[in-house]
PDB file of C-alpha atoms and ligand atoms in Angstrom:
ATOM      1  CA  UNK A   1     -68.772 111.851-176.640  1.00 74.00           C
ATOM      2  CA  UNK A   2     -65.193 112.325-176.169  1.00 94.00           C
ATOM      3  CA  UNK A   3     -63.022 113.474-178.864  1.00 98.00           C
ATOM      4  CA  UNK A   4     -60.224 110.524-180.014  1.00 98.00           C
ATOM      5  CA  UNK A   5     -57.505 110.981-182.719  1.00 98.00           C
ATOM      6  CA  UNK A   6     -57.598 108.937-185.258  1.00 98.00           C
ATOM      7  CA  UNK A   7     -54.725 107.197-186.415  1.00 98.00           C
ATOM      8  CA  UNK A   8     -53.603 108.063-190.030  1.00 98.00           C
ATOM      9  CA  UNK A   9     -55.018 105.883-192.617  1.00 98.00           C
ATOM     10  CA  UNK A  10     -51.288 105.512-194.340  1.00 98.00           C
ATOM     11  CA  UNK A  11     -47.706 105.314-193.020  1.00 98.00           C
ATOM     12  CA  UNK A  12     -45.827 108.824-192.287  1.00 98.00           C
ATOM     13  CA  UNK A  13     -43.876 108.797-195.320  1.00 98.00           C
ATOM     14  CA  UNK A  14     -47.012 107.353-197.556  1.00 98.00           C
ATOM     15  CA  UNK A  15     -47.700 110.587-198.739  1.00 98.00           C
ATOM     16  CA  UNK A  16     -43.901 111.530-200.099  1.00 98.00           C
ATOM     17  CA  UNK A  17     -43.105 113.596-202.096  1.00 97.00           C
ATOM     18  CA  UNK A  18     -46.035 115.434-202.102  1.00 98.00           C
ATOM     19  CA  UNK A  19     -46.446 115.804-198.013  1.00 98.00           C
ATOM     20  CA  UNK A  20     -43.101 114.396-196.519  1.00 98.00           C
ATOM     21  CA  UNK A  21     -43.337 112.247-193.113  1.00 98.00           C
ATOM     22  CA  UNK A  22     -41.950 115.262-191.071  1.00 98.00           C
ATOM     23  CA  UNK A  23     -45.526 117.595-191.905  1.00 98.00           C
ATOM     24  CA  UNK A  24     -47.095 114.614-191.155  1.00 98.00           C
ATOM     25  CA  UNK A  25     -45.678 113.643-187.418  1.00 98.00           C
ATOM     26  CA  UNK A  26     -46.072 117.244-186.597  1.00 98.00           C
ATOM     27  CA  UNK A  27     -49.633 118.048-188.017  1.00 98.00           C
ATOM     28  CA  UNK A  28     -51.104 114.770-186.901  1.00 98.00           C
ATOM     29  CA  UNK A  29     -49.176 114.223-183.692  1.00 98.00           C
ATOM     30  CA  UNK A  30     -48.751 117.202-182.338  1.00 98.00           C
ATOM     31  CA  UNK A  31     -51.403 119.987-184.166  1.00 98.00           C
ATOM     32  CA  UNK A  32     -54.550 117.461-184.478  1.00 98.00           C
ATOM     33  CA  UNK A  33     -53.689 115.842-180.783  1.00 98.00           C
ATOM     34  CA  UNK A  34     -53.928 119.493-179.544  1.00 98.00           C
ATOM     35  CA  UNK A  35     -57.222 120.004-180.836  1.00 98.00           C
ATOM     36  CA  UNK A  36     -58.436 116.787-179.172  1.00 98.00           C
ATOM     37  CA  UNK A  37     -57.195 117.243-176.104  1.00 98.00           C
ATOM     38  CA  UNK A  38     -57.901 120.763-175.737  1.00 98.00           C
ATOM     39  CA  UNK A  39     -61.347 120.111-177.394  1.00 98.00           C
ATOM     40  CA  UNK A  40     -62.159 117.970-174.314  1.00 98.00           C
ATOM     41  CA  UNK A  41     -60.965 119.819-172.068  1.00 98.00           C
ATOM     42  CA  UNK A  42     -63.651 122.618-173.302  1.00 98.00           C
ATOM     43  CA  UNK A  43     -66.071 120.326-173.897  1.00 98.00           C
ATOM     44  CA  UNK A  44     -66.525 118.896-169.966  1.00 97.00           C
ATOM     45  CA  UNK A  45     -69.275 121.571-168.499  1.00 96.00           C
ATOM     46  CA  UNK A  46     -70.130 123.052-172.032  1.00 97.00           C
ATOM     47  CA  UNK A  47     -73.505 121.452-172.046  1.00 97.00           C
ATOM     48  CA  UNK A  48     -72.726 119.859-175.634  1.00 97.00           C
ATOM     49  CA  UNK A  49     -70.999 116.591-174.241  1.00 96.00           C
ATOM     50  CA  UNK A  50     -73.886 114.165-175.409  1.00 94.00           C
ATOM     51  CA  UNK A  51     -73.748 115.578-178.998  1.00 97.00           C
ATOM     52  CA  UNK A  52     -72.332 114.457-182.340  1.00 97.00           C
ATOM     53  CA  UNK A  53     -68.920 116.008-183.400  1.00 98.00           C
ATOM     54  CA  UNK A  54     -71.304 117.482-186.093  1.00 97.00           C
ATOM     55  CA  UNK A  55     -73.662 119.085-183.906  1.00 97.00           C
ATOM     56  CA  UNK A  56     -71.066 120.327-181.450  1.00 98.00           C
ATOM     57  CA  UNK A  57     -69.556 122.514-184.635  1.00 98.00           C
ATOM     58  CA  UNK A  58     -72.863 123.677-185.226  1.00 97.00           C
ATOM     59  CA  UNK A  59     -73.996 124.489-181.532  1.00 98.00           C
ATOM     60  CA  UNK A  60     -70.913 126.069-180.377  1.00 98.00           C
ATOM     61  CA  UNK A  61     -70.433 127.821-183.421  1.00 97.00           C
ATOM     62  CA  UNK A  62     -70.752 131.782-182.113  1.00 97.00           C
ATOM     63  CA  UNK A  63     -70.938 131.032-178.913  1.00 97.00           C
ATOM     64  CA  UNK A  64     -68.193 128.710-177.467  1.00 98.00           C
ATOM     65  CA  UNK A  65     -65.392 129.990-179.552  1.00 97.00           C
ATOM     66  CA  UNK A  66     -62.708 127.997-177.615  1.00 97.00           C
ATOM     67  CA  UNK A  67     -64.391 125.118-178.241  1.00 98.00           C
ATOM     68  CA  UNK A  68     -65.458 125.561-181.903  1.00 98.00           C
ATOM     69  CA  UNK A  69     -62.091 126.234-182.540  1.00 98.00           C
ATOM     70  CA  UNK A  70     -61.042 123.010-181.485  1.00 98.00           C
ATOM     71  CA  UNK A  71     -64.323 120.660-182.290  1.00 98.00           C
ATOM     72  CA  UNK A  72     -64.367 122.608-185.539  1.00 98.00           C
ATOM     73  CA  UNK A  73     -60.469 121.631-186.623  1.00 98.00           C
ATOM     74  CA  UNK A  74     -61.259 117.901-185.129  1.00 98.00           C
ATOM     75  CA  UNK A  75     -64.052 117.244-187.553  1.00 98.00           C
ATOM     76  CA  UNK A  76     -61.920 119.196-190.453  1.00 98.00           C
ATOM     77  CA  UNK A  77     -58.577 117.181-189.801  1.00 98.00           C
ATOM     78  CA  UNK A  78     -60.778 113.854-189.362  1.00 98.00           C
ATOM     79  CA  UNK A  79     -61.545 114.073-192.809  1.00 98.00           C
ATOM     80  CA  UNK A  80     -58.426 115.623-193.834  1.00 98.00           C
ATOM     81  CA  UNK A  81     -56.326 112.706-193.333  1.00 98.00           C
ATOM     82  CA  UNK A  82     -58.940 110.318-195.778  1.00 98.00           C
ATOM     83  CA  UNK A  83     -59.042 113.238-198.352  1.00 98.00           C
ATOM     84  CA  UNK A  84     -55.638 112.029-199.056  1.00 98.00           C
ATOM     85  CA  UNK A  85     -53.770 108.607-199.990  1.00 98.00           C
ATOM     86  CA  UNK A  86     -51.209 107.151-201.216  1.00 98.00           C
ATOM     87  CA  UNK A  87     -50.837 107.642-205.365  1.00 98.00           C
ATOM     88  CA  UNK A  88     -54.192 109.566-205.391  1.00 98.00           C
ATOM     89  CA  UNK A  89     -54.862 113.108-207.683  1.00 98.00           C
ATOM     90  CA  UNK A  90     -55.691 112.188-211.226  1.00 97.00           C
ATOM     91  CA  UNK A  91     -58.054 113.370-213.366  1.00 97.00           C
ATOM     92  CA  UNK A  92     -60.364 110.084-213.242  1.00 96.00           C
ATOM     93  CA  UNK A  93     -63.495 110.733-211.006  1.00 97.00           C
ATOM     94  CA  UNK A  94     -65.979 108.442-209.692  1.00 97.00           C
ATOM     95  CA  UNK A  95     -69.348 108.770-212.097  1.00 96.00           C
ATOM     96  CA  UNK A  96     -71.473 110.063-209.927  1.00 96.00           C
ATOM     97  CA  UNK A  97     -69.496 113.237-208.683  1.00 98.00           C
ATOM     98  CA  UNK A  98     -67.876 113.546-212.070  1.00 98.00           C
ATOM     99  CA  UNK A  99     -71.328 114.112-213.346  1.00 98.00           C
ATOM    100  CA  UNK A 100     -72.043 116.505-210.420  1.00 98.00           C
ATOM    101  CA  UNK A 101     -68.851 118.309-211.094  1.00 98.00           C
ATOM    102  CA  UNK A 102     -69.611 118.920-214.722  1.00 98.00           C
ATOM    103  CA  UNK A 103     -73.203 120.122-213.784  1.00 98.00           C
ATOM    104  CA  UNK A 104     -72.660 122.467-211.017  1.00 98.00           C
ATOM    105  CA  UNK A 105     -68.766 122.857-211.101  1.00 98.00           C
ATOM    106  CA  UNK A 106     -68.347 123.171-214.715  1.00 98.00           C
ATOM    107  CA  UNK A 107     -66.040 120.282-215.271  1.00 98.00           C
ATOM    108  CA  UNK A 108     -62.860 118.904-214.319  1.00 98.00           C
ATOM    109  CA  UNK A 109     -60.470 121.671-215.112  1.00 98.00           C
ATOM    110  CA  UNK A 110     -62.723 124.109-213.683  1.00 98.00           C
ATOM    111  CA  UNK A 111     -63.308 122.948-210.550  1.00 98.00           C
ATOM    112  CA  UNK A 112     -59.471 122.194-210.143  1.00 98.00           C
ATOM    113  CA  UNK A 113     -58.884 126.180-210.967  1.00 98.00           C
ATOM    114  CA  UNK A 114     -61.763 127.409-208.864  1.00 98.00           C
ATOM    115  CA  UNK A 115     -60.419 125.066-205.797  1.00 98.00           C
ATOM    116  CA  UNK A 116     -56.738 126.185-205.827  1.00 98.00           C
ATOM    117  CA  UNK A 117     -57.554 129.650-205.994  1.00 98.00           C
ATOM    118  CA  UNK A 118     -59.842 129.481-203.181  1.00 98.00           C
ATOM    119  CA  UNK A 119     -57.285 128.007-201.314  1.00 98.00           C
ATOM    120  CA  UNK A 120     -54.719 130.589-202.568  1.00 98.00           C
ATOM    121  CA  UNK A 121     -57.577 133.598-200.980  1.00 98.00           C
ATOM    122  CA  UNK A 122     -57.540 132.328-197.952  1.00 98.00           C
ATOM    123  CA  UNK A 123     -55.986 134.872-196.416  1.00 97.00           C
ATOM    124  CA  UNK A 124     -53.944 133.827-193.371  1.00 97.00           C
ATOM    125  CA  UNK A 125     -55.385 129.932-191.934  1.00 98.00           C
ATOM    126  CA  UNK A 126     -57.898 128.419-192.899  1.00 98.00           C
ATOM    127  CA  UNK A 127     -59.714 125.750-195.602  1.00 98.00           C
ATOM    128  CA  UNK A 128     -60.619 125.238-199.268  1.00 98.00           C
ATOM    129  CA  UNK A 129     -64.136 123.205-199.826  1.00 98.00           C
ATOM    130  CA  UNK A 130     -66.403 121.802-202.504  1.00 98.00           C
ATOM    131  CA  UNK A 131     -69.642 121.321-200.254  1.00 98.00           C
ATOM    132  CA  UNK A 132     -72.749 120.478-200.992  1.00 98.00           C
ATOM    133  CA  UNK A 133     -75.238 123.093-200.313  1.00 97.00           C
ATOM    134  CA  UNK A 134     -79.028 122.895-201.217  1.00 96.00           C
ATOM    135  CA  UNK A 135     -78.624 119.735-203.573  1.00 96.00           C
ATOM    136  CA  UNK A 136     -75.004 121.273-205.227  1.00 97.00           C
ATOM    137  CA  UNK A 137     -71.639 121.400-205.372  1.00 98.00           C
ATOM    138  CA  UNK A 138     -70.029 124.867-204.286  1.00 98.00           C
ATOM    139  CA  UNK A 139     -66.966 125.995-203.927  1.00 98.00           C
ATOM    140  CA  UNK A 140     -66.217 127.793-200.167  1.00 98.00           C
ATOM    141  CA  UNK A 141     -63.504 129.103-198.088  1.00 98.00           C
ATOM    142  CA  UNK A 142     -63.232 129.610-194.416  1.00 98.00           C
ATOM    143  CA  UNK A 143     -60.863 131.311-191.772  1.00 98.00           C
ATOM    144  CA  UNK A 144     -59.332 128.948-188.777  1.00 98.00           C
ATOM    145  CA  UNK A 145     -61.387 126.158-187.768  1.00 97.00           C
ATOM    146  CA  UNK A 146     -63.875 126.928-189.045  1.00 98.00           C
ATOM    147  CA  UNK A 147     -66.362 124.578-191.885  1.00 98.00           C
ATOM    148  CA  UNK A 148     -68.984 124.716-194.132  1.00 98.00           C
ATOM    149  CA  UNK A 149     -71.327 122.619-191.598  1.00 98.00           C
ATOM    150  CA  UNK A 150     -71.932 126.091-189.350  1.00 97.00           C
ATOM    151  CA  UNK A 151     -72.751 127.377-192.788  1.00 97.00           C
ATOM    152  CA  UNK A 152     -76.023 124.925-193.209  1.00 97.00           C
ATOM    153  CA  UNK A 153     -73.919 122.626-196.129  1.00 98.00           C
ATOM    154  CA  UNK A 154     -71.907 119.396-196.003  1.00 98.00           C
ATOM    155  CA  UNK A 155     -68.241 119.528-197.116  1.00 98.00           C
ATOM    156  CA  UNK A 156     -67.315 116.646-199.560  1.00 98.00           C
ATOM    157  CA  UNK A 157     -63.579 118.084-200.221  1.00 98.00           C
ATOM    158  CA  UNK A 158     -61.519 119.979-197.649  1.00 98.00           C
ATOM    159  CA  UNK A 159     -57.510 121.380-198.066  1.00 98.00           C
ATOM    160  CA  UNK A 160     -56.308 122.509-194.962  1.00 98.00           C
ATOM    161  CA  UNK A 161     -53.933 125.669-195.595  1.00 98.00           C
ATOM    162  CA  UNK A 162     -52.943 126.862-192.411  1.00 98.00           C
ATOM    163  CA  UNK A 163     -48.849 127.037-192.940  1.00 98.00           C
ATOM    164  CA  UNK A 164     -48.704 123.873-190.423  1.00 98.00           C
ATOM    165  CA  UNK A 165     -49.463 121.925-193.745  1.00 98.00           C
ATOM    166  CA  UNK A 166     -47.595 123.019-195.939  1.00 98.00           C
ATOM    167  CA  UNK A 167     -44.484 125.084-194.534  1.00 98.00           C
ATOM    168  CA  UNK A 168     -41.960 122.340-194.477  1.00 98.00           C
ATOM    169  CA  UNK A 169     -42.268 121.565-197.611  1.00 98.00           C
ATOM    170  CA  UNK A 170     -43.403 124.664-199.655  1.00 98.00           C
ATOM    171  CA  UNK A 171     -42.225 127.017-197.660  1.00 97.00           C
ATOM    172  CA  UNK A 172     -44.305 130.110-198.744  1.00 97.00           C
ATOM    173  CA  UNK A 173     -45.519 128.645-201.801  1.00 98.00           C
ATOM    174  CA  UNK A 174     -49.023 128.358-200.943  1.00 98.00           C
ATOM    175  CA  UNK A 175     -50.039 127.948-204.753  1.00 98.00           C
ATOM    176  CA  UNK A 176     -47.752 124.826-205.400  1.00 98.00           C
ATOM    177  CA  UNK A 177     -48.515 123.147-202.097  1.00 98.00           C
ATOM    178  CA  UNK A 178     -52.763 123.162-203.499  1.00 98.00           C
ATOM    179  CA  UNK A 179     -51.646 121.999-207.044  1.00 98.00           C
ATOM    180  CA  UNK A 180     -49.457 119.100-205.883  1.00 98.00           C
ATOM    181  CA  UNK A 181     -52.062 117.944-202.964  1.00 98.00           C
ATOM    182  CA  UNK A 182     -55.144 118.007-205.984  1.00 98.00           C
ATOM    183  CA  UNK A 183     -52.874 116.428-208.442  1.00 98.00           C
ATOM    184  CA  UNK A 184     -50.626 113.711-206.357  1.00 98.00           C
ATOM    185  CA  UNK A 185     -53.086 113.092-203.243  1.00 98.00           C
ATOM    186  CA  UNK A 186     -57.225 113.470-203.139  1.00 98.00           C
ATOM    187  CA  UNK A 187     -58.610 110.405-202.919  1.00 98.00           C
ATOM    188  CA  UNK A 188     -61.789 110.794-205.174  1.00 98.00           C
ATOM    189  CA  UNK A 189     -63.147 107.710-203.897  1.00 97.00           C
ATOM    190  CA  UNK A 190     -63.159 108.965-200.183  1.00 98.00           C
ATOM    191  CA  UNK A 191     -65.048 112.494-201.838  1.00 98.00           C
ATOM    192  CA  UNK A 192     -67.451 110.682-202.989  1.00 98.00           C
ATOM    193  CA  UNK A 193     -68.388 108.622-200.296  1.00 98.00           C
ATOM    194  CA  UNK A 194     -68.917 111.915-198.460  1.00 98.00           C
ATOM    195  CA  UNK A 195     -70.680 113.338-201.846  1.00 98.00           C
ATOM    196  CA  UNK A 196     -73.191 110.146-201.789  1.00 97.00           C
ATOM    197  CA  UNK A 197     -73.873 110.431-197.724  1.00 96.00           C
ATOM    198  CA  UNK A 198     -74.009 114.159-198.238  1.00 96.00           C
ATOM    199  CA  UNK A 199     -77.338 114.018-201.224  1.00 92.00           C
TER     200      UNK A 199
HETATM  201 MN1  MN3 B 201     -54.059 121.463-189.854  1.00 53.54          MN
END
């Protein structure tokens, strides 16, 4: 099936202070429309047009890079946009993933450490994740497009840090960008949708 972009779930400037309506237009408009349009342009002829945007990540993965690439960031920015909204962050988790996240992640404070510094070792682009992987929560990090689906788990939590997310308004400041988006913007609720579809 063809890829579409979705339209944001919020209003460009929903997101402000934390991500300002300028990242926004650019990254959605312009970054995440490439990806779909040069993601079907790649995918006509690649023998993968009949799959799921799931399984085309998976079955290009290694051996289509220009169209991993692309299918991969389409899937990642997908869910990007509903890992955020409007007067999310807190500290006040669903019960089910809080009680996962104290299990396997070793609690709130923990897993908010763990995530922004896996975000902060990314070095150059690429993604912070919580995925589930063999019944638990894990923490993972991946160059580029790529996600933790080519790496046989589901990702319930994803932070894109390529500098197209963050540069306009951090600058360089990688670090600050990851606290204020875990503190001022995950939507929990969205996470653990994913978390209850992923187990
Ligand atoms: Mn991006």
């Amino acid at each position: 099936m063809a890829f579409e972009l979705p339209d944001l779930p919020y209003a460009y400037d929903a997101l402000a202070p934390h991500m300002s309506a300028e990242t926004l237009e650019f990254h959605h408009d312009k970054h995440h429309q490439a990806y779909v349009t040069n993601g079907n342009n790649l995918l006509e002829g690649s023998g993968l047009e009949g799959k799921s945007l799931e399984d085309v990540c998976r079955e290009s993965h290694g051996k289509n890079a220009g169209l991993f690439n692309n299918a991969g960031q389409h899937y990642n920015h997908i869910h990007f946009w509903s890992w955020m909204k409007p007067g999310g962050g807190g500290t006040s988790l669903p019960a089910k993933l809080q009680a996962a996240v104290d299990s396997d992640l070793g609690g709130f404070d923990k897993m908010r450490a763990d995530f922004v510094q896996a975000g902060v070792t990314q070095f150059g682009s690429g993604w912070a994740w919580i995925a589930v992987m063999d019944g638990m929560l894990e923490f993972m990090k991946t160059p580029n497009g790529e996600n933790p689906l080519v790496h046989g788990a589901t990702p319930i939590l994803g932070c894109d840090v390529w500098e197209h997310s963050y540069y306009i308004d951090y600058r360089n400041a990688r670090p600050k960008y990851l606290e204020a988006w875990f503190d001022g913007l995950v939507n929990w609720e969205y996470v653990e949708q994913m978390f209850d579809a992923a187990t």
